[in-house]
PDB file of C-alpha atoms and ligand atoms in Angstrom:
ATOM      1  CA  MET P   1    -117.351-181.587  54.128  1.00 71.00           C
ATOM      2  CA  ASN P   2    -120.670-179.795  56.007  1.00 80.00           C
ATOM      3  CA  ARG P   3    -123.475-182.229  56.038  1.00 87.00           C
ATOM      4  CA  LYS P   4    -125.717-180.469  58.467  1.00 92.00           C
ATOM      5  CA  VAL P   5    -128.901-178.802  56.945  1.00 96.00           C
ATOM      6  CA  THR P   6    -130.085-176.000  58.312  1.00 96.00           C
ATOM      7  CA  LYS P   7    -132.069-174.239  56.016  1.00 97.00           C
ATOM      8  CA  ALA P   8    -135.168-175.094  54.207  1.00 98.00           C
ATOM      9  CA  ILE P   9    -136.303-173.584  51.361  1.00 98.00           C
ATOM     10  CA  PHE P  10    -140.543-174.012  50.323  1.00 97.00           C
ATOM     11  CA  PRO P  11    -141.297-173.226  47.175  1.00 97.00           C
ATOM     12  CA  VAL P  12    -144.926-171.986  47.363  1.00 96.00           C
ATOM     13  CA  ALA P  13    -145.340-169.858  43.944  1.00 95.00           C
ATOM     14  CA  GLY P  14    -147.307-172.266  42.292  1.00 91.00           C
ATOM     15  CA  GLN P  15    -150.754-170.951  40.929  1.00 89.00           C
ATOM     16  CA  GLY P  16    -152.611-174.258  42.362  1.00 91.00           C
ATOM     17  CA  THR P  17    -154.939-174.626  39.450  1.00 93.00           C
ATOM     18  CA  ARG P  18    -156.428-177.708  40.432  1.00 95.00           C
ATOM     19  CA  PHE P  19    -158.122-175.873  43.490  1.00 95.00           C
ATOM     20  CA  LEU P  20    -159.754-173.045  41.137  1.00 96.00           C
ATOM     21  CA  PRO P  21    -162.123-171.213  42.376  1.00 96.00           C
ATOM     22  CA  ALA P  22    -160.399-171.382  45.864  1.00 93.00           C
ATOM     23  CA  THR P  23    -157.185-170.670  44.802  1.00 92.00           C
ATOM     24  CA  LYS P  24    -158.356-167.164  43.502  1.00 91.00           C
ATOM     25  CA  SER P  25    -158.028-165.988  46.707  1.00 89.00           C
ATOM     26  CA  VAL P  26    -156.822-168.649  48.901  1.00 91.00           C
ATOM     27  CA  PRO P  27    -152.845-169.737  48.664  1.00 94.00           C
ATOM     28  CA  LYS P  28    -153.017-173.487  48.246  1.00 94.00           C
ATOM     29  CA  GLU P  29    -150.773-173.884  51.351  1.00 94.00           C
ATOM     30  CA  ILE P  30    -153.098-171.702  53.577  1.00 94.00           C
ATOM     31  CA  MET P  31    -156.032-174.450  52.709  1.00 95.00           C
ATOM     32  CA  THR P  32    -156.869-176.331  55.734  1.00 96.00           C
ATOM     33  CA  LEU P  33    -156.013-180.139  56.646  1.00 97.00           C
ATOM     34  CA  VAL P  34    -158.635-179.985  59.694  1.00 96.00           C
ATOM     35  CA  ASP P  35    -157.357-177.366  61.774  1.00 94.00           C
ATOM     36  CA  ARG P  36    -154.267-176.249  60.312  1.00 95.00           C
ATOM     37  CA  PRO P  37    -152.873-175.169  57.091  1.00 96.00           C
ATOM     38  CA  LEU P  38    -150.711-177.352  55.062  1.00 97.00           C
ATOM     39  CA  ILE P  39    -147.642-174.826  55.788  1.00 96.00           C
ATOM     40  CA  GLN P  40    -147.672-175.926  59.034  1.00 96.00           C
ATOM     41  CA  TYR P  41    -147.496-179.317  58.588  1.00 97.00           C
ATOM     42  CA  ALA P  42    -144.307-178.898  56.105  1.00 97.00           C
ATOM     43  CA  ILE P  43    -143.068-175.960  58.714  1.00 96.00           C
ATOM     44  CA  ASP P  44    -143.337-178.901  61.777  1.00 95.00           C
ATOM     45  CA  GLU P  45    -141.695-181.421  59.841  1.00 97.00           C
ATOM     46  CA  ALA P  46    -138.581-179.144  58.913  1.00 97.00           C
ATOM     47  CA  ARG P  47    -138.463-177.963  62.521  1.00 96.00           C
ATOM     48  CA  ALA P  48    -138.364-182.088  64.058  1.00 96.00           C
ATOM     49  CA  ALA P  49    -135.730-182.360  61.582  1.00 97.00           C
ATOM     50  CA  GLY P  50    -133.230-179.488  62.621  1.00 96.00           C
ATOM     51  CA  ILE P  51    -133.756-176.731  60.137  1.00 97.00           C
ATOM     52  CA  LYS P  52    -133.428-173.265  61.657  1.00 96.00           C
ATOM     53  CA  GLU P  53    -134.151-171.004  58.560  1.00 96.00           C
ATOM     54  CA  PHE P  54    -137.112-171.091  56.639  1.00 97.00           C
ATOM     55  CA  ILE P  55    -137.059-169.654  53.261  1.00 97.00           C
ATOM     56  CA  PHE P  56    -140.172-169.509  51.017  1.00 96.00           C
ATOM     57  CA  VAL P  57    -140.602-168.485  47.388  1.00 97.00           C
ATOM     58  CA  THR P  58    -143.862-166.799  46.579  1.00 95.00           C
ATOM     59  CA  SER P  59    -145.394-164.856  43.772  1.00 93.00           C
ATOM     60  CA  ARG P  60    -148.300-162.411  43.789  1.00 89.00           C
ATOM     61  CA  GLY P  61    -151.313-163.278  46.078  1.00 85.00           C
ATOM     62  CA  LYS P  62    -149.460-164.762  48.700  1.00 88.00           C
ATOM     63  CA  GLY P  63    -149.874-162.485  51.181  1.00 87.00           C
ATOM     64  CA  ALA P  64    -151.958-164.485  53.607  1.00 88.00           C
ATOM     65  CA  LEU P  65    -148.812-166.678  53.604  1.00 89.00           C
ATOM     66  CA  GLU P  66    -146.761-164.024  54.556  1.00 88.00           C
ATOM     67  CA  ASP P  67    -149.313-162.835  57.199  1.00 87.00           C
ATOM     68  CA  TYR P  68    -150.142-166.182  58.853  1.00 89.00           C
ATOM     69  CA  PHE P  69    -146.201-166.273  60.060  1.00 88.00           C
ATOM     70  CA  ASP P  70    -146.852-162.501  61.973  1.00 86.00           C
ATOM     71  CA  THR P  71    -147.261-163.052  65.382  1.00 86.00           C
ATOM     72  CA  ALA P  72    -151.229-161.933  66.795  1.00 87.00           C
ATOM     73  CA  PRO P  73    -150.695-159.796  69.960  1.00 90.00           C
ATOM     74  CA  GLN P  74    -154.094-159.008  69.810  1.00 93.00           C
ATOM     75  CA  LEU P  75    -155.779-162.413  69.452  1.00 93.00           C
ATOM     76  CA  GLU P  76    -153.423-163.462  72.079  1.00 94.00           C
ATOM     77  CA  ALA P  77    -154.195-161.270  74.400  1.00 94.00           C
ATOM     78  CA  SER P  78    -157.725-161.636  74.160  1.00 95.00           C
ATOM     79  CA  LEU P  79    -157.055-165.349  74.372  1.00 95.00           C
ATOM     80  CA  GLU P  80    -155.085-164.564  77.346  1.00 93.00           C
ATOM     81  CA  ALA P  81    -157.810-162.715  79.587  1.00 95.00           C
ATOM     82  CA  LYS P  82    -160.204-165.291  78.403  1.00 94.00           C
ATOM     83  CA  GLY P  83    -158.087-167.585  80.342  1.00 94.00           C
ATOM     84  CA  LYS P  84    -157.983-169.896  77.184  1.00 95.00           C
ATOM     85  CA  GLN P  85    -154.589-171.616  77.455  1.00 95.00           C
ATOM     86  CA  ASP P  86    -155.125-174.271  75.232  1.00 93.00           C
ATOM     87  CA  LEU P  87    -155.968-172.385  72.608  1.00 94.00           C
ATOM     88  CA  LEU P  88    -152.842-169.835  73.251  1.00 94.00           C
ATOM     89  CA  ASP P  89    -150.579-172.462  73.141  1.00 93.00           C
ATOM     90  CA  VAL P  90    -152.438-173.798  70.020  1.00 91.00           C
ATOM     91  CA  VAL P  91    -151.386-170.145  68.470  1.00 91.00           C
ATOM     92  CA  ARG P  92    -148.346-169.828  70.160  1.00 90.00           C
ATOM     93  CA  SER P  93    -147.092-172.862  68.621  1.00 89.00           C
ATOM     94  CA  THR P  94    -147.197-171.477  65.465  1.00 89.00           C
ATOM     95  CA  ASN P  95    -144.825-168.627  66.148  1.00 88.00           C
ATOM     96  CA  MET P  96    -141.666-168.764  64.448  1.00 89.00           C
ATOM     97  CA  ASP P  97    -138.430-166.532  65.341  1.00 86.00           C
ATOM     98  CA  SER P  98    -137.482-163.283  64.325  1.00 85.00           C
ATOM     99  CA  GLY P  99    -135.469-163.614  60.939  1.00 88.00           C
ATOM    100  CA  ALA P 100    -135.870-167.209  60.928  1.00 93.00           C
ATOM    101  CA  ILE P 101    -138.017-167.036  57.872  1.00 94.00           C
ATOM    102  CA  ALA P 102    -137.215-165.001  54.281  1.00 95.00           C
ATOM    103  CA  TYR P 103    -139.312-164.551  51.736  1.00 94.00           C
ATOM    104  CA  ILE P 104    -138.369-164.153  47.714  1.00 95.00           C
ATOM    105  CA  ARG P 105    -140.480-163.906  44.973  1.00 95.00           C
ATOM    106  CA  GLN P 106    -140.709-165.942  41.624  1.00 95.00           C
ATOM    107  CA  HIS P 107    -141.864-163.363  39.211  1.00 92.00           C
ATOM    108  CA  GLN P 108    -142.858-165.799  36.801  1.00 91.00           C
ATOM    109  CA  ALA P 109    -143.934-169.798  37.369  1.00 90.00           C
ATOM    110  CA  LEU P 110    -140.863-171.298  35.502  1.00 92.00           C
ATOM    111  CA  GLY P 111    -141.384-174.308  36.996  1.00 94.00           C
ATOM    112  CA  LEU P 112    -139.738-175.960  40.381  1.00 94.00           C
ATOM    113  CA  GLY P 113    -136.370-175.746  39.636  1.00 95.00           C
ATOM    114  CA  HIS P 114    -136.412-172.045  38.481  1.00 96.00           C
ATOM    115  CA  ALA P 115    -138.520-171.663  41.943  1.00 96.00           C
ATOM    116  CA  VAL P 116    -135.652-173.323  43.764  1.00 96.00           C
ATOM    117  CA  TRP P 117    -132.568-171.356  42.088  1.00 96.00           C
ATOM    118  CA  CYS P 118    -134.760-168.042  42.801  1.00 95.00           C
ATOM    119  CA  ALA P 119    -133.331-168.726  46.515  1.00 95.00           C
ATOM    120  CA  ARG P 120    -130.094-169.419  45.603  1.00 94.00           C
ATOM    121  CA  ARG P 121    -128.643-166.243  47.265  1.00 93.00           C
ATOM    122  CA  LEU P 122    -129.979-167.222  50.733  1.00 94.00           C
ATOM    123  CA  ILE P 123    -128.466-170.388  50.614  1.00 94.00           C
ATOM    124  CA  GLY P 124    -124.498-169.745  50.757  1.00 86.00           C
ATOM    125  CA  ASN P 125    -122.558-172.981  50.562  1.00 89.00           C
ATOM    126  CA  GLU P 126    -123.928-175.783  52.452  1.00 93.00           C
ATOM    127  CA  PRO P 127    -126.509-178.471  51.724  1.00 96.00           C
ATOM    128  CA  PHE P 128    -130.618-177.135  51.692  1.00 97.00           C
ATOM    129  CA  ALA P 129    -133.772-178.755  52.043  1.00 98.00           C
ATOM    130  CA  VAL P 130    -136.421-178.458  49.644  1.00 98.00           C
ATOM    131  CA  ILE P 131    -140.004-178.878  50.931  1.00 98.00           C
ATOM    132  CA  LEU P 132    -143.103-179.264  48.632  1.00 98.00           C
ATOM    133  CA  PRO P 133    -145.857-178.160  50.972  1.00 97.00           C
ATOM    134  CA  ASP P 134    -148.587-179.780  49.204  1.00 95.00           C
ATOM    135  CA  ASP P 135    -146.872-183.413  49.709  1.00 97.00           C
ATOM    136  CA  VAL P 136    -148.083-184.143  53.836  1.00 98.00           C
ATOM    137  CA  ILE P 137    -146.358-186.718  54.787  1.00 97.00           C
ATOM    138  CA  ALA P 138    -147.893-188.756  57.493  1.00 97.00           C
ATOM    139  CA  ALA P 139    -145.092-191.016  59.808  1.00 97.00           C
ATOM    140  CA  ASP P 140    -144.358-191.766  63.045  1.00 96.00           C
ATOM    141  CA  LYS P 141    -140.213-189.887  62.323  1.00 97.00           C
ATOM    142  CA  PRO P 142    -140.796-187.210  60.195  1.00 97.00           C
ATOM    143  CA  CYS P 143    -139.905-187.704  56.632  1.00 98.00           C
ATOM    144  CA  LEU P 144    -137.493-185.297  56.929  1.00 98.00           C
ATOM    145  CA  GLN P 145    -135.996-186.007  59.605  1.00 98.00           C
ATOM    146  CA  GLN P 146    -135.489-189.874  58.535  1.00 97.00           C
ATOM    147  CA  MET P 147    -133.597-188.677  55.311  1.00 97.00           C
ATOM    148  CA  VAL P 148    -131.726-186.366  56.938  1.00 97.00           C
ATOM    149  CA  GLU P 149    -130.118-188.888  59.993  1.00 96.00           C
ATOM    150  CA  THR P 150    -129.030-190.895  56.723  1.00 96.00           C
ATOM    151  CA  TYR P 151    -127.908-187.735  55.029  1.00 96.00           C
ATOM    152  CA  GLU P 152    -125.653-186.949  57.847  1.00 94.00           C
ATOM    153  CA  GLU P 153    -124.071-190.401  57.123  1.00 93.00           C
ATOM    154  CA  VAL P 154    -124.124-190.510  53.224  1.00 95.00           C
ATOM    155  CA  GLY P 155    -123.786-187.177  51.981  1.00 93.00           C
ATOM    156  CA  GLY P 156    -124.753-186.064  48.164  1.00 93.00           C
ATOM    157  CA  CYS P 157    -127.950-185.457  46.987  1.00 96.00           C
ATOM    158  CA  MET P 158    -131.161-186.965  48.241  1.00 97.00           C
ATOM    159  CA  VAL P 159    -134.813-187.018  47.508  1.00 97.00           C
ATOM    160  CA  ALA P 160    -138.082-188.804  48.615  1.00 98.00           C
ATOM    161  CA  ALA P 161    -138.967-191.911  47.353  1.00 97.00           C
ATOM    162  CA  MET P 162    -141.879-194.065  47.233  1.00 97.00           C
ATOM    163  CA  GLU P 163    -143.442-196.857  45.307  1.00 96.00           C
ATOM    164  CA  VAL P 164    -146.017-196.169  42.751  1.00 95.00           C
ATOM    165  CA  PRO P 165    -148.105-198.423  40.500  1.00 93.00           C
ATOM    166  CA  LYS P 166    -146.105-197.939  37.184  1.00 87.00           C
ATOM    167  CA  GLU P 167    -149.077-196.871  35.446  1.00 86.00           C
ATOM    168  CA  GLN P 168    -149.131-193.698  37.606  1.00 90.00           C
ATOM    169  CA  ALA P 169    -145.408-193.275  37.645  1.00 91.00           C
ATOM    170  CA  SER P 170    -146.069-190.982  34.561  1.00 90.00           C
ATOM    171  CA  SER P 171    -146.870-188.315  36.176  1.00 89.00           C
ATOM    172  CA  TYR P 172    -144.009-188.118  38.772  1.00 92.00           C
ATOM    173  CA  GLY P 173    -140.335-187.603  38.525  1.00 91.00           C
ATOM    174  CA  VAL P 174    -138.357-191.196  38.521  1.00 94.00           C
ATOM    175  CA  LEU P 175    -135.761-193.287  39.806  1.00 95.00           C
ATOM    176  CA  ASP P 176    -133.466-195.246  37.256  1.00 95.00           C
ATOM    177  CA  ILE P 177    -131.936-197.478  40.349  1.00 95.00           C
ATOM    178  CA  LYS P 178    -127.892-198.432  40.524  1.00 95.00           C
ATOM    179  CA  GLU P 179    -128.635-200.448  43.723  1.00 94.00           C
ATOM    180  CA  THR P 180    -130.595-200.690  46.767  1.00 95.00           C
ATOM    181  CA  MET P 181    -129.287-200.883  50.460  1.00 93.00           C
ATOM    182  CA  GLY P 182    -132.043-200.991  52.871  1.00 93.00           C
ATOM    183  CA  PRO P 183    -133.735-197.776  52.112  1.00 96.00           C
ATOM    184  CA  LEU P 184    -131.236-195.897  50.984  1.00 97.00           C
ATOM    185  CA  MET P 185    -131.303-196.473  46.778  1.00 96.00           C
ATOM    186  CA  SER P 186    -128.005-195.425  44.760  1.00 96.00           C
ATOM    187  CA  VAL P 187    -129.339-193.854  41.625  1.00 96.00           C
ATOM    188  CA  LYS P 188    -128.043-194.232  38.032  1.00 95.00           C
ATOM    189  CA  GLY P 189    -130.521-191.353  36.584  1.00 93.00           C
ATOM    190  CA  MET P 190    -133.968-189.706  36.773  1.00 92.00           C
ATOM    191  CA  VAL P 191    -136.548-188.984  34.170  1.00 90.00           C
ATOM    192  CA  GLU P 192    -139.626-185.730  34.977  1.00 87.00           C
ATOM    193  CA  LYS P 193    -142.555-187.567  33.966  1.00 89.00           C
ATOM    194  CA  PRO P 194    -141.550-190.521  31.886  1.00 90.00           C
ATOM    195  CA  LYS P 195    -143.702-191.359  28.715  1.00 90.00           C
ATOM    196  CA  LYS P 196    -145.755-194.493  29.311  1.00 88.00           C
ATOM    197  CA  GLY P 197    -143.722-197.446  28.872  1.00 87.00           C
ATOM    198  CA  GLN P 198    -140.606-195.912  28.968  1.00 89.00           C
ATOM    199  CA  GLU P 199    -140.958-195.853  32.996  1.00 91.00           C
ATOM    200  CA  PRO P 200    -136.804-196.847  34.898  1.00 92.00           C
ATOM    201  CA  SER P 201    -138.637-198.034  37.755  1.00 94.00           C
ATOM    202  CA  ASN P 202    -141.882-197.114  40.000  1.00 93.00           C
ATOM    203  CA  MET P 203    -140.146-195.614  42.504  1.00 96.00           C
ATOM    204  CA  ALA P 204    -141.571-191.576  42.092  1.00 96.00           C
ATOM    205  CA  VAL P 205    -139.994-188.306  43.712  1.00 96.00           C
ATOM    206  CA  ILE P 206    -142.133-186.957  45.920  1.00 97.00           C
ATOM    207  CA  GLY P 207    -141.536-183.674  47.181  1.00 97.00           C
ATOM    208  CA  ARG P 208    -138.964-183.544  49.730  1.00 98.00           C
ATOM    209  CA  TYR P 209    -135.075-183.195  48.906  1.00 98.00           C
ATOM    210  CA  ILE P 210    -131.801-182.782  50.420  1.00 97.00           C
ATOM    211  CA  LEU P 211    -130.081-180.735  47.942  1.00 97.00           C
ATOM    212  CA  THR P 212    -126.092-179.359  47.526  1.00 95.00           C
ATOM    213  CA  THR P 213    -125.144-176.105  46.082  1.00 94.00           C
ATOM    214  CA  ASP P 214    -123.830-178.039  42.366  1.00 93.00           C
ATOM    215  CA  VAL P 215    -127.728-178.248  41.629  1.00 94.00           C
ATOM    216  CA  LEU P 216    -128.273-174.563  42.383  1.00 93.00           C
ATOM    217  CA  ARG P 217    -124.811-173.916  40.152  1.00 91.00           C
ATOM    218  CA  SER P 218    -126.797-176.790  37.473  1.00 90.00           C
ATOM    219  CA  LEU P 219    -129.826-174.293  37.553  1.00 90.00           C
ATOM    220  CA  ASN P 220    -128.280-171.643  36.296  1.00 83.00           C
ATOM    221  CA  LYS P 221    -128.691-173.171  33.111  1.00 74.00           C
ATOM    222  CA  LYS P 222    -131.945-172.504  33.328  1.00 77.00           C
ATOM    223  CA  GLN P 223    -133.049-175.593  30.571  1.00 78.00           C
ATOM    224  CA  ALA P 224    -136.636-176.463  29.971  1.00 79.00           C
ATOM    225  CA  GLY P 225    -137.748-179.688  30.726  1.00 80.00           C
ATOM    226  CA  ALA P 226    -141.065-181.847  30.641  1.00 80.00           C
ATOM    227  CA  GLY P 227    -144.316-179.202  30.174  1.00 80.00           C
ATOM    228  CA  GLY P 228    -141.536-176.527  29.225  1.00 84.00           C
ATOM    229  CA  GLU P 229    -140.879-175.948  32.446  1.00 84.00           C
ATOM    230  CA  ILE P 230    -137.349-175.890  34.406  1.00 90.00           C
ATOM    231  CA  GLN P 231    -137.352-179.210  36.444  1.00 89.00           C
ATOM    232  CA  LEU P 232    -135.691-179.663  39.737  1.00 93.00           C
ATOM    233  CA  THR P 233    -135.528-183.422  38.339  1.00 91.00           C
ATOM    234  CA  ASP P 234    -133.409-182.695  35.633  1.00 90.00           C
ATOM    235  CA  ALA P 235    -131.076-180.253  37.439  1.00 93.00           C
ATOM    236  CA  ILE P 236    -130.526-183.662  39.848  1.00 94.00           C
ATOM    237  CA  ALA P 237    -129.964-185.949  37.065  1.00 91.00           C
ATOM    238  CA  ARG P 238    -127.052-183.673  35.532  1.00 92.00           C
ATOM    239  CA  GLU P 239    -125.548-184.490  39.185  1.00 90.00           C
ATOM    240  CA  ILE P 240    -125.602-188.133  38.258  1.00 92.00           C
ATOM    241  CA  GLN P 241    -123.910-187.301  35.011  1.00 86.00           C
ATOM    242  CA  SER P 242    -121.478-184.948  36.448  1.00 86.00           C
ATOM    243  CA  LEU P 243    -120.259-188.383  38.791  1.00 88.00           C
ATOM    244  CA  ARG P 244    -121.569-187.054  42.238  1.00 92.00           C
ATOM    245  CA  PRO P 245    -123.941-189.161  44.085  1.00 94.00           C
ATOM    246  CA  VAL P 246    -127.445-188.885  44.306  1.00 96.00           C
ATOM    247  CA  TYR P 247    -129.653-190.900  46.914  1.00 97.00           C
ATOM    248  CA  GLY P 248    -133.360-191.678  46.669  1.00 97.00           C
ATOM    249  CA  TYR P 249    -134.386-192.780  50.272  1.00 98.00           C
ATOM    250  CA  LYS P 250    -137.658-194.546  50.585  1.00 97.00           C
ATOM    251  CA  PHE P 251    -139.249-192.810  53.419  1.00 97.00           C
ATOM    252  CA  GLU P 252    -141.190-194.853  56.437  1.00 97.00           C
ATOM    253  CA  GLY P 253    -145.015-193.034  56.331  1.00 97.00           C
ATOM    254  CA  ARG P 254    -147.943-192.304  54.024  1.00 97.00           C
ATOM    255  CA  ARG P 255    -147.764-189.623  51.517  1.00 97.00           C
ATOM    256  CA  TYR P 256    -150.995-187.486  50.383  1.00 98.00           C
ATOM    257  CA  ASP P 257    -150.687-184.991  47.183  1.00 97.00           C
ATOM    258  CA  CYS P 258    -152.918-182.307  48.827  1.00 97.00           C
ATOM    259  CA  GLY P 259    -152.152-180.797  45.474  1.00 95.00           C
ATOM    260  CA  SER P 260    -155.286-182.934  44.172  1.00 96.00           C
ATOM    261  CA  LYS P 261    -158.447-182.922  45.082  1.00 96.00           C
ATOM    262  CA  ASN P 262    -158.696-186.479  46.022  1.00 97.00           C
ATOM    263  CA  GLY P 263    -155.353-186.476  47.765  1.00 97.00           C
ATOM    264  CA  PHE P 264    -156.700-183.352  50.004  1.00 97.00           C
ATOM    265  CA  LEU P 265    -160.097-185.477  50.633  1.00 97.00           C
ATOM    266  CA  GLU P 266    -158.121-188.881  51.295  1.00 97.00           C
ATOM    267  CA  ALA P 267    -155.766-186.502  53.843  1.00 98.00           C
ATOM    268  CA  THR P 268    -158.868-184.279  55.550  1.00 97.00           C
ATOM    269  CA  VAL P 269    -160.203-188.222  56.451  1.00 96.00           C
ATOM    270  CA  ALA P 270    -156.785-189.736  57.549  1.00 97.00           C
ATOM    271  CA  PHE P 271    -156.171-187.179  59.847  1.00 97.00           C
ATOM    272  CA  GLY P 272    -159.442-186.445  61.190  1.00 96.00           C
ATOM    273  CA  LEU P 273    -159.957-190.358  61.978  1.00 96.00           C
ATOM    274  CA  ASN P 274    -155.982-189.995  63.545  1.00 95.00           C
ATOM    275  CA  ARG P 275    -157.384-187.020  65.946  1.00 95.00           C
ATOM    276  CA  PRO P 276    -158.305-188.490  69.882  1.00 95.00           C
ATOM    277  CA  ASP P 277    -161.225-185.099  69.865  1.00 94.00           C
ATOM    278  CA  LEU P 278    -162.693-185.920  66.624  1.00 96.00           C
ATOM    279  CA  ARG P 279    -162.280-189.621  66.352  1.00 95.00           C
ATOM    280  CA  ASP P 280    -165.618-191.213  67.307  1.00 95.00           C
ATOM    281  CA  ASP P 281    -168.166-188.667  66.132  1.00 95.00           C
ATOM    282  CA  PHE P 282    -166.331-188.653  63.011  1.00 95.00           C
ATOM    283  CA  SER P 283    -165.624-192.287  62.397  1.00 93.00           C
ATOM    284  CA  LYS P 284    -169.576-192.959  63.084  1.00 93.00           C
ATOM    285  CA  PHE P 285    -170.400-190.273  60.469  1.00 92.00           C
ATOM    286  CA  ILE P 286    -167.906-192.102  57.834  1.00 91.00           C
ATOM    287  CA  ALA P 287    -169.540-195.074  58.691  1.00 90.00           C
ATOM    288  CA  GLY P 288    -173.227-193.845  58.071  1.00 88.00           C
ATOM    289  CA  VAL P 289    -172.350-191.996  54.801  1.00 87.00           C
ATOM    290  CA  GLN P 290    -170.670-195.637  53.629  1.00 83.00           C
ATOM    291  CA  SER P 291    -174.089-197.410  54.687  1.00 85.00           C
ATOM    292  CA  GLY P 292    -176.121-194.978  52.898  1.00 78.00           C
ATOM    293  CA  ALA P 293    -177.495-193.806  56.206  1.00 67.00           C
ATOM    294  CA  PRO P 294    -179.059-190.302  55.933  1.00 60.00           C
ATOM    295  CA  ALA P 295    -176.416-187.641  57.921  1.00 56.00           C
ATOM    296  CA  GLU P 296    -177.968-186.526  61.471  1.00 55.00           C
TER     297      GLU P 296
HETATM  298  P1  UTP F   1    -147.521-177.792  41.340  1.00 77.38           P
HETATM  299  O1  UTP F   1    -146.963-178.882  40.527  1.00 77.38           O
HETATM  300  O2  UTP F   1    -148.496-178.941  41.994  1.00 77.38           O
HETATM  301  O3  UTP F   1    -147.816-176.662  40.659  1.00 77.38           O
HETATM  302  O4  UTP F   1    -146.451-177.237  42.097  1.00 77.38           O
HETATM  303  P2  UTP F   1    -149.049-175.563  41.556  1.00 77.38           P
HETATM  304  O5  UTP F   1    -149.264-174.260  40.616  1.00 77.38           O
HETATM  305  O6  UTP F   1    -148.446-175.377  42.336  1.00 77.38           O
HETATM  306  O7  UTP F   1    -150.628-176.567  41.143  1.00 77.38           O
HETATM  307  P3  UTP F   1    -151.480-176.666  39.576  1.00 77.38           P
HETATM  308  O8  UTP F   1    -151.257-177.769  39.316  1.00 77.38           O
HETATM  309  O9  UTP F   1    -151.680-175.553  39.123  1.00 77.38           O
HETATM  310  O10 UTP F   1    -153.076-177.371  40.264  1.00 77.38           O
HETATM  311  C1  UTP F   1    -145.509-178.322  42.916  1.00 77.38           C
HETATM  312  C2  UTP F   1    -144.772-177.357  43.751  1.00 77.38           C
HETATM  313  O11 UTP F   1    -144.292-176.162  43.023  1.00 77.38           O
HETATM  314  C3  UTP F   1    -144.523-175.249  42.937  1.00 77.38           C
HETATM  315  C4  UTP F   1    -145.725-175.059  43.725  1.00 77.38           C
HETATM  316  O12 UTP F   1    -145.991-173.994  44.936  1.00 77.38           O
HETATM  317  C5  UTP F   1    -145.746-176.219  44.081  1.00 77.38           C
HETATM  318  O13 UTP F   1    -145.187-176.653  45.976  1.00 77.38           O
HETATM  319  N1  UTP F   1    -144.035-173.764  42.257  1.00 77.38           N
HETATM  320  C6  UTP F   1    -144.160-174.839  41.153  1.00 77.38           C
HETATM  321  C7  UTP F   1    -143.210-173.174  42.231  1.00 77.38           C
HETATM  322  O14 UTP F   1    -143.013-172.652  43.554  1.00 77.38           O
HETATM  323  N2  UTP F   1    -143.230-172.288  41.149  1.00 77.38           N
HETATM  324  C8  UTP F   1    -143.629-172.808  39.624  1.00 77.38           C
HETATM  325  O15 UTP F   1    -143.530-172.334  38.815  1.00 77.38           O
HETATM  326  C9  UTP F   1    -144.114-174.145  39.591  1.00 77.38           C
END
């Protein structure tokens, strides 16, 4: 069975209402963490994991996202003429190979499961990754790479998982765990946004998945779940019912929920402090804010 994962779906068709009014005109995925849009972090993580084909599920108003991946010959020429090699390198590092990116429209935001299903014809008959760009994961070894390496050994379907405080579990898809084998957990059930007190565990599903085409077939049913949306978690849970293996993978690293204001602010501080060119001044500023000193 083919366990090489070379395609990734990036569902970016959501409205990003938690960031209104910004998202009236700026796609959430283009919002900037330090100096790079969220989508760039997702692309870099995918590339590190060996992804060669990048499939974006977009919607109306996401033109800026498509433009971001165009080459910028005028900008490159002007940087070159000015001898700004470092900036030229930064810009060129974002260039994508011709034909490596495909865009598919999700005409109605019917849920994450539906967004993934919209890309079905581009997937063929091979396992594929799904990356939600608003989950940004800081890790020594990129999260998807950790998963792909394990996936090549075990196959099945795999979701990234992270421990969350039990009282927060109802905001996530949650794993019902059969057996834990180091970072790998075999899963006997998954519940999207369980009611409080009915969480099967405190292991939450985070926005990285490796899935098989069986999941796409299951999404054909277009069954609405929690919140009236077609949920990806439900389709993966049906794999378990069909006795096909599903694993949770407890990744090493820290996840920031950049789909929420708090998570975005936390990520901005963490990534800013991690940047050698910004760290010194930024950490002094933060220490000053904490001690109540007036900003200079
Ligand atoms: P969210 O639940 O964060 O929804 O979607 P959202 O619309 O992006 O943001 P809010 O909640 O209104 O602030 C999680 C991921 O699934 C994608 C989103 O683009 C995001 O990457 N998604 C969600 C779709 O592509 N289509 C959908 O119908 C729903």
